[in-house]
Coordinates of C-alpha atoms and ligand atoms in Angstrom, one line a residue:
X10 CA 24.8 -41.0 26.0
X11 CA 28.1 -39.8 24.4
X12 CA 27.6 -38.3 21.0
X13 CA 29.0 -40.4 18.2
X14 CA 30.7 -39.4 15.0
X15 CA 29.9 -41.5 12.0
X16 CA 31.4 -41.2 8.5
X17 CA 29.0 -42.5 5.9
X18 CA 30.6 -43.5 2.6
X19 CA 28.4 -43.7 -0.4
X20 CA 28.5 -43.4 -4.2
X21 CA 25.1 -41.6 -4.4
X22 CA 23.0 -39.4 -2.2
X23 CA 19.5 -37.9 -2.6
X24 CA 18.7 -35.2 -3.7
X25 CA 22.0 -34.6 -5.4
X26 CA 22.7 -37.8 -7.4
X27 CA 20.5 -40.9 -7.5
X28 CA 20.1 -44.1 -9.4
X29 CA 18.2 -46.0 -6.8
X30 CA 17.2 -46.6 -3.2
X31 CA 20.8 -46.3 -1.9
X32 CA 20.7 -42.6 -2.6
X33 CA 17.4 -42.3 -0.7
X34 CA 18.9 -44.1 2.3
X35 CA 22.2 -42.2 2.3
X36 CA 20.2 -38.9 2.0
X37 CA 17.7 -39.6 4.8
X38 CA 19.8 -41.4 7.5
X39 CA 21.9 -38.4 8.6
X40 CA 19.0 -36.3 9.9
X41 CA 17.3 -39.3 11.4
X42 CA 20.5 -40.3 13.2
X43 CA 20.9 -36.7 14.5
X44 CA 17.9 -37.4 16.7
X45 CA 19.8 -40.4 18.2
X46 CA 22.8 -38.3 19.1
X47 CA 24.8 -39.4 16.1
X48 CA 26.6 -36.8 14.0
X49 CA 27.0 -38.0 10.4
X50 CA 29.2 -36.6 7.7
X51 CA 28.9 -38.3 4.3
X52 CA 31.8 -38.8 2.0
X53 CA 30.8 -38.7 -1.7
X54 CA 32.7 -38.5 -5.0
X55 CA 33.0 -35.1 -6.5
X56 CA 30.7 -35.6 -9.6
X57 CA 29.7 -32.4 -11.3
X58 CA 26.3 -32.5 -9.6
X59 CA 27.9 -32.8 -6.2
X60 CA 30.4 -30.0 -6.8
X61 CA 27.6 -27.9 -8.2
X62 CA 25.5 -28.1 -5.0
X63 CA 28.3 -27.8 -2.5
X64 CA 28.1 -24.6 -0.4
X65 CA 30.8 -22.8 1.4
X66 CA 33.4 -25.6 1.1
X67 CA 36.9 -25.6 2.3
X68 CA 39.9 -27.8 1.5
X69 CA 40.7 -30.3 4.2
X70 CA 43.5 -32.0 2.4
X71 CA 45.3 -32.1 -0.9
X72 CA 46.4 -35.4 -2.4
X73 CA 49.5 -35.0 -4.7
X74 CA 48.5 -38.2 -6.4
X75 CA 45.2 -40.1 -6.0
X76 CA 44.9 -42.9 -8.5
X77 CA 46.3 -41.0 -11.4
X78 CA 45.9 -37.3 -10.6
X79 CA 45.9 -34.6 -8.0
X80 CA 42.8 -34.4 -5.8
X81 CA 41.4 -32.3 -3.0
X82 CA 39.3 -33.4 -0.1
X83 CA 36.6 -30.8 0.5
X84 CA 34.2 -30.3 3.3
X85 CA 31.0 -28.3 3.1
X86 CA 27.2 -28.4 3.1
X87 CA 24.6 -29.2 0.5
X88 CA 21.1 -28.4 1.7
X89 CA 20.9 -30.0 5.1
X90 CA 23.7 -32.6 4.4
X91 CA 27.2 -32.3 5.8
X92 CA 29.6 -33.6 3.2
X93 CA 33.2 -34.5 2.5
X94 CA 33.7 -34.5 -1.2
X95 CA 36.6 -35.9 -3.3
X96 CA 37.4 -33.3 -5.9
X97 CA 39.3 -35.4 -8.4
X98 CA 38.5 -34.3 -11.9
X99 CA 40.4 -37.2 -13.5
X100 CA 38.1 -39.6 -11.8
X101 CA 34.7 -37.9 -11.3
X102 CA 34.3 -34.9 -13.6
X103 CA 32.1 -36.8 -16.0
X104 CA 28.5 -36.2 -17.0
X105 CA 25.6 -38.6 -16.6
X106 CA 25.5 -41.8 -14.5
X107 CA 27.9 -42.2 -11.7
X108 CA 28.8 -45.7 -12.9
X109 CA 28.3 -45.9 -16.6
X110 CA 29.8 -44.2 -19.6
X111 CA 27.4 -42.8 -22.3
X112 CA 27.6 -46.1 -24.2
X113 CA 26.0 -47.8 -21.2
X114 CA 29.0 -49.7 -20.1
X115 CA 30.8 -49.4 -16.8
X116 CA 33.5 -46.7 -16.8
X117 CA 36.7 -48.7 -17.4
X118 CA 38.4 -47.2 -14.3
X119 CA 35.6 -47.9 -11.9
X120 CA 38.0 -49.9 -9.7
X121 CA 40.3 -46.8 -9.3
X122 CA 37.4 -44.4 -8.9
X123 CA 35.8 -46.2 -6.0
X124 CA 39.1 -47.3 -4.5
X125 CA 39.7 -43.5 -4.3
X126 CA 36.4 -43.2 -2.4
X127 CA 37.5 -45.9 0.0
X128 CA 41.1 -44.5 0.4
X129 CA 39.8 -41.0 1.4
X130 CA 37.3 -42.7 3.8
X131 CA 40.0 -44.7 5.4
X132 CA 42.2 -41.5 5.7
X133 CA 39.3 -39.6 7.3
X134 CA 38.8 -42.6 9.6
X135 CA 42.4 -42.2 10.7
X136 CA 42.1 -38.5 11.5
X137 CA 42.8 -36.7 8.2
X138 CA 40.1 -34.1 9.1
X139 CA 41.0 -33.1 12.6
X140 CA 37.6 -31.5 13.2
X141 CA 35.8 -34.8 12.7
X142 CA 37.3 -38.0 13.8
X143 CA 34.8 -40.8 13.2
X144 CA 34.0 -43.4 15.8
X145 CA 32.5 -45.5 13.1
X146 CA 32.9 -45.6 9.3
X147 CA 29.8 -46.9 7.6
X148 CA 30.4 -48.2 4.1
X149 CA 27.6 -48.7 1.7
X150 CA 27.7 -51.3 -1.1
X151 CA 30.7 -52.4 -3.2
X152 CA 31.7 -48.9 -4.1
X153 CA 32.8 -48.4 -0.5
X154 CA 33.9 -52.1 -0.1
X155 CA 37.6 -51.4 0.2
X156 CA 37.1 -49.1 3.3
X157 CA 37.4 -51.9 5.9
X158 CA 40.4 -53.5 4.3
X159 CA 42.3 -50.2 3.9
X160 CA 41.6 -49.5 7.6
X161 CA 42.7 -53.0 8.6
X162 CA 46.0 -52.4 6.8
X163 CA 46.6 -49.0 8.5
X164 CA 48.8 -48.5 11.5
X165 CA 47.5 -46.9 14.7
X166 CA 44.0 -46.5 16.1
X167 CA 41.2 -47.0 13.7
X168 CA 37.4 -46.5 13.9
X169 CA 34.9 -49.4 13.9
X170 CA 33.5 -50.3 10.5
X171 CA 30.0 -51.3 9.4
X172 CA 29.4 -52.6 5.8
X173 CA 25.9 -52.4 4.5
X174 CA 24.7 -54.5 1.6
X175 CA 21.9 -52.8 -0.4
X176 CA 22.0 -55.3 -3.2
X177 CA 24.3 -58.3 -3.3
X178 CA 23.8 -58.6 -7.1
X179 CA 26.4 -55.8 -7.5
X180 CA 29.7 -56.8 -6.1
X181 CA 32.5 -54.8 -7.8
X182 CA 34.7 -57.5 -9.2
X183 CA 37.9 -56.5 -11.0
X184 CA 40.9 -58.2 -12.5
X185 CA 43.7 -59.3 -10.2
X186 CA 46.4 -57.3 -12.0
X187 CA 45.0 -54.1 -10.4
X188 CA 46.1 -55.3 -6.9
X189 CA 49.2 -53.1 -6.5
X190 CA 47.6 -50.1 -8.3
X191 CA 44.8 -50.3 -5.7
X192 CA 47.4 -50.1 -2.9
X193 CA 46.8 -53.6 -1.8
X194 CA 49.8 -55.8 -0.8
X195 CA 50.2 -59.2 -2.2
X196 CA 49.3 -60.7 1.1
X197 CA 45.7 -59.5 0.7
X198 CA 45.2 -61.7 -2.4
X199 CA 43.9 -64.6 -0.4
X200 CA 40.6 -66.1 0.4
X201 CA 40.6 -64.2 3.7
X202 CA 41.4 -61.0 1.9
X203 CA 40.2 -59.5 -1.4
X204 CA 40.6 -62.6 -3.6
X205 CA 37.2 -63.7 -5.1
X206 CA 37.2 -66.6 -7.6
X207 CA 40.6 -65.4 -8.9
X208 CA 39.5 -61.8 -9.1
X209 CA 39.5 -58.8 -6.7
X210 CA 36.1 -58.5 -5.0
X211 CA 35.4 -55.1 -3.5
X212 CA 32.2 -56.1 -1.7
X213 CA 33.8 -59.4 -0.7
X214 CA 36.7 -57.5 0.9
X215 CA 34.3 -55.3 2.8
X216 CA 32.3 -58.2 4.1
X217 CA 35.5 -60.0 5.1
X218 CA 37.0 -57.1 7.1
X219 CA 34.1 -55.0 8.4
X220 CA 33.4 -55.3 12.2
X221 CA 29.6 -55.5 11.4
X222 CA 27.7 -56.4 8.3
X223 CA 24.2 -55.2 7.8
X224 CA 21.6 -55.4 5.1
X225 CA 18.4 -53.7 4.6
X226 CA 15.8 -56.2 5.9
X227 CA 15.9 -59.2 8.3
X228 CA 14.6 -61.5 5.6
X229 CA 17.2 -60.5 3.1
X230 CA 19.8 -61.0 5.9
X231 CA 18.8 -64.6 5.9
X232 CA 18.4 -65.0 2.1
X233 CA 21.9 -63.8 1.4
X234 CA 23.2 -66.6 3.6
X235 CA 21.7 -69.2 1.3
X236 CA 23.1 -70.6 -1.9
X237 CA 20.2 -69.2 -4.0
X238 CA 20.3 -65.7 -2.5
X239 CA 24.0 -65.2 -1.7
X240 CA 25.2 -64.9 -5.3
X241 CA 28.6 -66.4 -4.4
X242 CA 29.0 -64.7 -1.1
X243 CA 26.7 -66.9 1.0
X244 CA 29.6 -69.0 2.4
X245 CA 31.4 -66.0 3.7
X246 CA 28.2 -64.6 5.2
X247 CA 27.5 -67.9 6.9
X248 CA 30.9 -67.9 8.4
X249 CA 30.3 -64.4 9.6
X250 CA 26.7 -64.9 10.6
X251 CA 27.1 -63.5 14.1
X252 CA 28.2 -60.2 12.6
X253 CA 25.3 -60.0 10.2
X254 CA 22.0 -58.3 10.9
X255 CA 19.1 -56.8 8.9
X256 CA 17.8 -53.3 9.5
X257 CA 14.8 -52.2 7.5
X258 CA 14.9 -49.0 5.5
X259 CA 12.5 -46.1 6.1
X260 CA 11.3 -43.3 3.9
X261 CA 12.1 -39.7 4.4
X262 CA 8.7 -38.4 5.6
X263 CA 9.5 -34.9 4.6
X264 CA 10.2 -35.9 1.0
X265 CA 7.3 -38.3 1.0
X266 CA 4.4 -36.5 2.6
X267 CA 1.0 -36.6 0.9
X268 CA -0.2 -33.7 3.0
X269 CA 2.4 -31.3 1.6
X270 CA 3.6 -32.9 -1.7
X271 CA 3.8 -30.3 -4.5
X272 CA 4.0 -33.0 -7.1
X273 CA 0.4 -33.9 -6.4
X274 CA -2.7 -32.3 -8.0
X275 CA -4.3 -32.5 -4.6
X276 CA -2.7 -33.1 -1.2
X277 CA -4.5 -35.2 1.4
X278 CA -4.0 -37.2 4.6
X279 CA -5.7 -40.1 6.3
X280 CA -8.8 -38.0 7.1
X281 CA -9.5 -37.1 3.5
X282 CA -8.3 -40.0 1.4
X283 CA -11.1 -39.3 -1.0
X284 CA -9.2 -36.3 -2.2
X285 CA -6.8 -38.8 -3.9
X286 CA -9.3 -38.9 -6.7
X287 CA -7.9 -35.7 -8.2
X288 CA -4.5 -37.3 -8.4
X289 CA -6.0 -40.4 -10.1
X290 CA -7.6 -38.1 -12.7
X291 CA -4.3 -36.2 -13.1
X292 CA -2.3 -39.4 -13.5
X293 CA -4.8 -40.8 -16.1
X294 CA -4.5 -37.6 -18.0
X295 CA -0.7 -37.4 -17.8
X296 CA -0.2 -41.0 -19.1
X297 CA -3.0 -41.0 -21.7
X298 CA -5.3 -43.3 -19.8
X299 CA -9.1 -43.2 -20.1
X300 CA -10.5 -40.6 -17.7
X301 CA -12.5 -42.8 -15.5
X302 CA -12.5 -42.7 -11.7
X303 CA -14.4 -46.0 -11.4
X304 CA -11.8 -48.4 -12.8
X305 CA -9.0 -49.8 -10.8
X306 CA -5.7 -48.2 -11.5
X307 CA -2.5 -50.2 -10.9
X308 CA 0.8 -48.3 -10.7
X309 CA 4.5 -49.3 -10.8
X310 CA 7.6 -47.2 -10.3
X311 CA 10.7 -49.2 -10.9
X312 CA 14.0 -49.8 -12.5
X313 CA 13.3 -52.1 -15.5
X314 CA 15.6 -55.1 -14.7
X315 CA 15.3 -58.8 -14.2
X316 CA 15.4 -58.2 -10.4
X317 CA 12.1 -56.2 -10.4
X318 CA 10.0 -58.9 -12.1
X319 CA 8.0 -56.6 -14.3
X320 CA 8.0 -59.2 -17.1
X321 CA 5.5 -61.1 -14.8
X322 CA 3.2 -58.1 -15.0
X323 CA 3.4 -58.2 -18.8
X324 CA 2.5 -61.9 -18.6
X325 CA -0.4 -61.1 -16.3
X326 CA -1.6 -58.2 -18.3
X327 CA -4.8 -59.5 -19.8
X328 CA -6.1 -60.6 -16.4
X329 CA -4.9 -57.3 -14.8
X330 CA -6.7 -55.2 -17.5
X331 CA -9.9 -57.3 -17.5
X332 CA -13.0 -55.3 -16.6
X333 CA -11.4 -52.1 -17.7
X334 CA -8.6 -51.8 -15.1
X335 CA -5.5 -49.7 -15.9
X336 CA -1.8 -49.8 -15.5
X337 CA 0.5 -46.7 -15.0
X338 CA 4.2 -47.5 -15.3
X339 CA 7.2 -45.3 -14.7
X340 CA 10.4 -47.1 -15.4
X341 CA 13.8 -47.0 -16.9
X342 CA 16.4 -49.6 -17.7
X343 CA 16.5 -52.6 -20.0
X344 CA 15.5 -51.8 -23.6
X345 CA 13.7 -55.1 -24.2
X346 CA 11.3 -54.5 -21.3
X347 CA 10.7 -50.9 -22.3
X348 CA 9.8 -52.1 -25.8
X349 CA 7.4 -54.7 -24.5
X350 CA 5.6 -52.1 -22.3
X351 CA 5.5 -49.6 -25.1
X352 CA 3.9 -52.3 -27.3
X353 CA 1.4 -53.0 -24.5
X354 CA 0.4 -49.4 -24.4
X355 CA -0.2 -49.4 -28.1
X356 CA -2.2 -52.7 -28.0
X357 CA -4.3 -51.4 -25.0
X358 CA -4.8 -47.7 -25.6
X359 CA -6.3 -45.9 -22.7
X360 CA -5.6 -48.9 -20.4
X361 CA -1.8 -49.0 -20.3
X362 CA 0.2 -45.7 -19.9
X363 CA 4.0 -45.6 -19.6
X364 CA 6.7 -43.1 -19.1
X365 CA 10.2 -44.3 -19.7
X366 CA 13.0 -42.4 -18.0
X367 CA 13.6 -40.9 -14.6
X368 CA 10.9 -38.6 -13.2
X369 CA 10.8 -37.8 -9.5
X370 CA 7.5 -35.8 -9.8
X371 CA 5.7 -38.6 -11.7
X372 CA 6.9 -41.2 -9.1
X373 CA 5.1 -39.1 -6.5
X374 CA 2.0 -38.7 -8.6
X375 CA 1.8 -42.5 -9.2
X376 CA 2.0 -43.1 -5.5
X377 CA -0.7 -40.4 -4.8
X378 CA -3.0 -41.4 -7.7
X379 CA -2.9 -45.2 -8.2
X380 CA -5.2 -47.6 -6.3
X381 CA -2.5 -50.3 -5.9
X382 CA 1.2 -50.4 -6.5
X383 CA 2.9 -53.5 -8.0
X384 CA 6.3 -54.7 -6.7
X385 CA 6.7 -58.2 -8.1
X386 CA 10.5 -58.5 -7.5
X387 CA 12.4 -61.7 -7.9
X388 CA 14.5 -60.5 -5.0
X389 CA 14.3 -57.3 -3.1
X390 CA 16.8 -56.4 -0.3
X391 CA 14.3 -53.9 1.1
X392 CA 12.4 -51.9 -1.5
X393 CA 11.2 -48.4 -0.9
X394 CA 8.3 -48.0 -3.3
X395 CA 6.0 -50.3 -1.3
X396 CA 6.7 -48.1 1.8
X397 CA 6.0 -44.9 -0.2
X398 CA 2.8 -46.6 -1.4
X399 CA 1.6 -47.3 2.1
X400 CA 2.3 -43.7 3.1
X401 CA 0.3 -42.5 0.1
X402 CA -2.7 -44.8 0.4
X403 CA -1.8 -46.9 -2.6
X404 CA -2.1 -50.5 -1.6
X405 CA 1.1 -52.5 -2.4
X406 CA 1.0 -55.9 -4.1
X407 CA 4.3 -57.5 -3.5
X408 CA 6.2 -60.7 -3.9
X409 CA 7.0 -62.5 -0.6
X410 CA 10.8 -61.9 -0.7
X411 CA 13.3 -59.8 1.2
X412 CA 12.1 -56.6 2.6
X413 CA 8.8 -56.8 0.8
X414 CA 7.9 -59.8 3.0
X415 CA 8.9 -57.9 6.1
X416 CA 7.0 -54.7 5.4
X417 CA 3.6 -55.6 3.9
X418 CA 1.0 -57.4 5.9
X419 CA -1.0 -59.7 3.5
X420 CA -4.8 -59.2 3.3
X421 CA -5.6 -62.8 4.2
X422 CA -8.9 -63.4 5.8
X423 CA -7.6 -63.2 9.4
X424 CA -5.5 -60.1 8.8
X425 CA -8.5 -58.4 7.2
X426 CA -10.8 -59.4 10.1
X427 CA -8.2 -58.2 12.6
X428 CA -7.9 -54.9 10.7
X429 CA -4.2 -55.4 10.3
X430 CA -3.7 -55.9 6.6
X431 CA -1.8 -53.3 4.5
X432 CA -1.5 -55.0 1.1
X433 CA -1.1 -58.3 -0.8
X434 CA 1.7 -60.7 -0.9
X435 CA 2.2 -63.5 -3.3
X436 CA 4.7 -66.3 -3.7
X437 CA 6.5 -68.0 -5.3
X438 CA 7.5 -65.3 -7.7
X439 CA 5.7 -66.5 -10.8
X440 CA 2.9 -65.5 -13.1
X441 CA 0.0 -67.4 -11.6
X442 CA 0.6 -66.4 -8.0
X443 CA 0.9 -62.8 -9.1
X444 CA -2.3 -63.1 -11.1
X445 CA -4.1 -64.5 -8.1
X446 CA -2.9 -61.6 -6.0
X447 CA -4.1 -59.1 -8.6
X448 CA -7.5 -60.9 -8.6
X449 CA -7.7 -60.8 -4.8
X450 CA -6.9 -57.1 -4.9
X451 CA -9.5 -56.4 -7.6
X452 CA -12.2 -58.2 -5.5
X453 CA -11.4 -56.3 -2.4
X454 CA -11.2 -53.0 -4.2
X455 CA -14.9 -53.5 -5.0
X456 CA -15.6 -53.6 -1.3
X457 CA -14.9 -49.9 -0.7
X458 CA -15.0 -50.1 3.0
X459 CA -12.6 -53.0 3.2
X460 CA -10.3 -51.2 0.8
X461 CA -10.4 -48.0 2.8
X462 CA -9.3 -50.0 5.8
X463 CA -6.3 -51.3 3.9
X464 CA -5.4 -47.8 2.9
X465 CA -5.9 -46.5 6.3
X466 CA -3.7 -49.2 7.9
X467 CA -0.9 -48.4 5.4
X468 CA -1.1 -44.7 6.0
X469 CA -1.0 -45.1 9.7
X470 CA 2.0 -47.6 9.6
X471 CA 5.3 -46.0 10.7
X472 CA 7.4 -46.3 7.6
X473 CA 9.7 -43.4 8.7
X474 CA 13.4 -43.6 9.6
X475 CA 12.7 -43.3 13.4
X476 CA 12.8 -46.9 14.3
X477 CA 15.6 -47.9 11.9
X478 CA 17.7 -44.9 12.9
X479 CA 17.5 -46.1 16.5
X480 CA 18.6 -49.6 15.4
X481 CA 21.6 -48.1 13.5
X482 CA 22.6 -46.0 16.5
X483 CA 22.4 -49.0 18.8
X484 CA 24.5 -51.0 16.3
X485 CA 27.2 -48.3 16.1
X486 CA 27.4 -48.1 19.8
X487 CA 27.6 -51.9 20.1
X488 CA 30.7 -52.1 17.9
X489 CA 32.8 -49.6 19.9
X490 CA 35.5 -50.7 22.3
X491 CA 34.1 -50.7 25.8
Ligands
ADP167 P1 16.1 -50.0 -6.1 O1 17.1 -49.2 -5.3 O2 16.4 -51.4 -6.2 O3 15.9 -49.4 -7.5 P2 14.1 -49.1 -4.2 O4 12.7 -49.5 -4.2 O5 14.9 -49.3 -3.0 O6 14.7 -50.0 -5.5 O7 14.3 -47.6 -4.6 C1 13.9 -47.1 -5.8 C2 13.8 -45.6 -5.7 O8 14.0 -45.0 -6.9 C3 12.5 -45.1 -5.1 O9 12.8 -43.8 -4.5 C4 11.7 -44.9 -6.4 O10 10.6 -44.0 -6.2 C5 12.7 -44.4 -7.3 N1 12.5 -44.7 -8.7 C6 12.6 -45.9 -9.4 N2 12.5 -45.7 -10.7 C7 12.2 -44.4 -10.9 C8 12.0 -43.6 -12.1 N3 11.9 -44.2 -13.3 N4 11.8 -42.3 -11.9 C9 11.8 -41.8 -10.7 N5 12.0 -42.4 -9.5 C10 12.3 -43.8 -9.7
GLC168 C1 19.0 -51.5 -3.3 C2 17.9 -52.6 -3.3 C3 16.6 -52.1 -2.7 C4 16.8 -51.3 -1.4 C5 17.8 -50.1 -1.8 C6 18.1 -49.2 -0.6 O1 18.9 -50.8 -4.5 O2 17.6 -53.1 -4.6 O3 15.8 -53.2 -2.3 O4 15.6 -50.7 -1.0 O5 19.0 -50.7 -2.2 O6 18.6 -50.0 0.5

C-alpha cells in the first residue's frame, strides 16, 4: 500500500502540553499510525513548553505578518514526535494554560491564535513545506476548525480533510466582526459557511467543510446527531450523516503499562494481580486514607466539571462509604466541586482522600491501587480513564453514555456467567442508578473469584491504539481521490 502523509493539527499534545484526553490522543496516534504505513507530522502552537522541548529545529517558512506579528514555522522533533511548530511570540509566548489567562478566562485573542494554527495548517496542506506534502490534513476540535474552510478557499490542489470532534461542548464561537481579520471573505458568512447563530463558529465551519467527520466513539457519533446531544450542531451533523463516523480512542500502552510503570509502588501484570495491594497501601497513605487492605477503595481521576458527573458521587457518598469503603479522588476544575469534596474529606476522615490539581503520577497510582474507578459522566465522547482502569485491573463503574457505553461490558448476570464482563454500567445518569451500580460492585467485590475475573477480563481487553489506528488509516485512504 502507498505510504500516506498526514498532517495532524492540534492545540495540545502529550507529553508536552495537556489539559485533557485530546493531548493523549494527539500524542499516541502518530506512532500507532506509523505501523499502518501512515507518516504523521503534528502541527502545534509554539507555547513555551513546546519550544522548550523542540530538538534540532529548522525554519521552514517565515511569515512577515501572522495575525498581528511576525512568525516562523519550525520543523523538528520532540521525543519521538515529529512536529511543525508555529513560533509566534505575540500569540503563544504565554505561561500556563493553552486556552486561559491567569484570571481563568479565555485569552481575548483566542480567535486569532487558533486561526493562526489553521492558517499554517492550510499552508502546509498546500505545499509550504516541500519535504512533506500531506495527503490528508486531520484537524482536531474547534481550535483546528478553520483548516477545512481555509483549504476550501484556496486555489490549486488541496489535501483531503478530516475533522475530529473530541467534545462538542467546546465549539469556538466568536463575534462576527472578526470575519475579515480572520481572512474570511464576506461570502463565507452564511449558513453553509462559518455563520453560527449570528456568530462565527470554528467547529461549525470545520464540520461544514471537512471531507470526513469523525468523533471518538460510535455511540457519541449517534448522540451528537440528536437534539439533546448535538449542542446546536445536530442539524448540520444529520445533514452530513454519511460523512460522520465514530472511532474509539485507545491508550498508549507504553505510557500506561502496569508491568513497567515507575509511578507505582509495585509493578504487576495479569499473572500477579495480587501485587496491586502494595499500590493500594501506597495510595491510602498518599491520600491520608486508613491503612486497610480489606476495605473497598473507589478511585476517580477527572476534570471537575458538570460533564463528568462527580456531583452524583457526592450525592451517593454515604452509600458508597457504608461498611468502611473509601474514595480516592484526583481532580481539578470547578471551585464549587473542589470545595464539596474537600468538605467530604473533612467529614469522613480516613475514608475520603482528595488531591486537587494535575498530577500525572498520582493518576497512575490511582489506576494501579484502586479496586474500582468511577466515571459517572453526563456525556462522554470517549473517555480514557475507564480504558486505563481496565488495563490496570481497576474495575470501571461508568454511566451508559458515549464511549463509556461502547468500551465497558456490564457485569450483568449473563455477562458474568459468560466470563465477558469488564465493569459496571448504569443509566440514566442520576443518583439512584449510580448508587445501585456502586452496590452491585460492592457485592461482587466480596466474591473475590468473581472480582478477579472482572479484573482479568479488563486487563486482557485490547485497549491499545492498534485497532483504532487501522480504522483511521482506512478512513484516510477512503477519502483520497481514486
Ligand atoms: P477529558 O479529556 O474529557 O478530560 P478523558 O478521559 O478523555 O477526559 O481524558 C482525561 C485524561 O486526563 C486522562 O489521561 C486522565 O488520566 C487525565 N487526567 C484527568 N484529570 C487529571 C488530573 N487531575 N491529574 C492528572 N491527570 C488527569
Ligand atoms: C474529550 C472528551 C473525552 C475524550 C477526549 C479524547 O476531552 O471529553 O471523552 O476521551 O476528548 O478524545
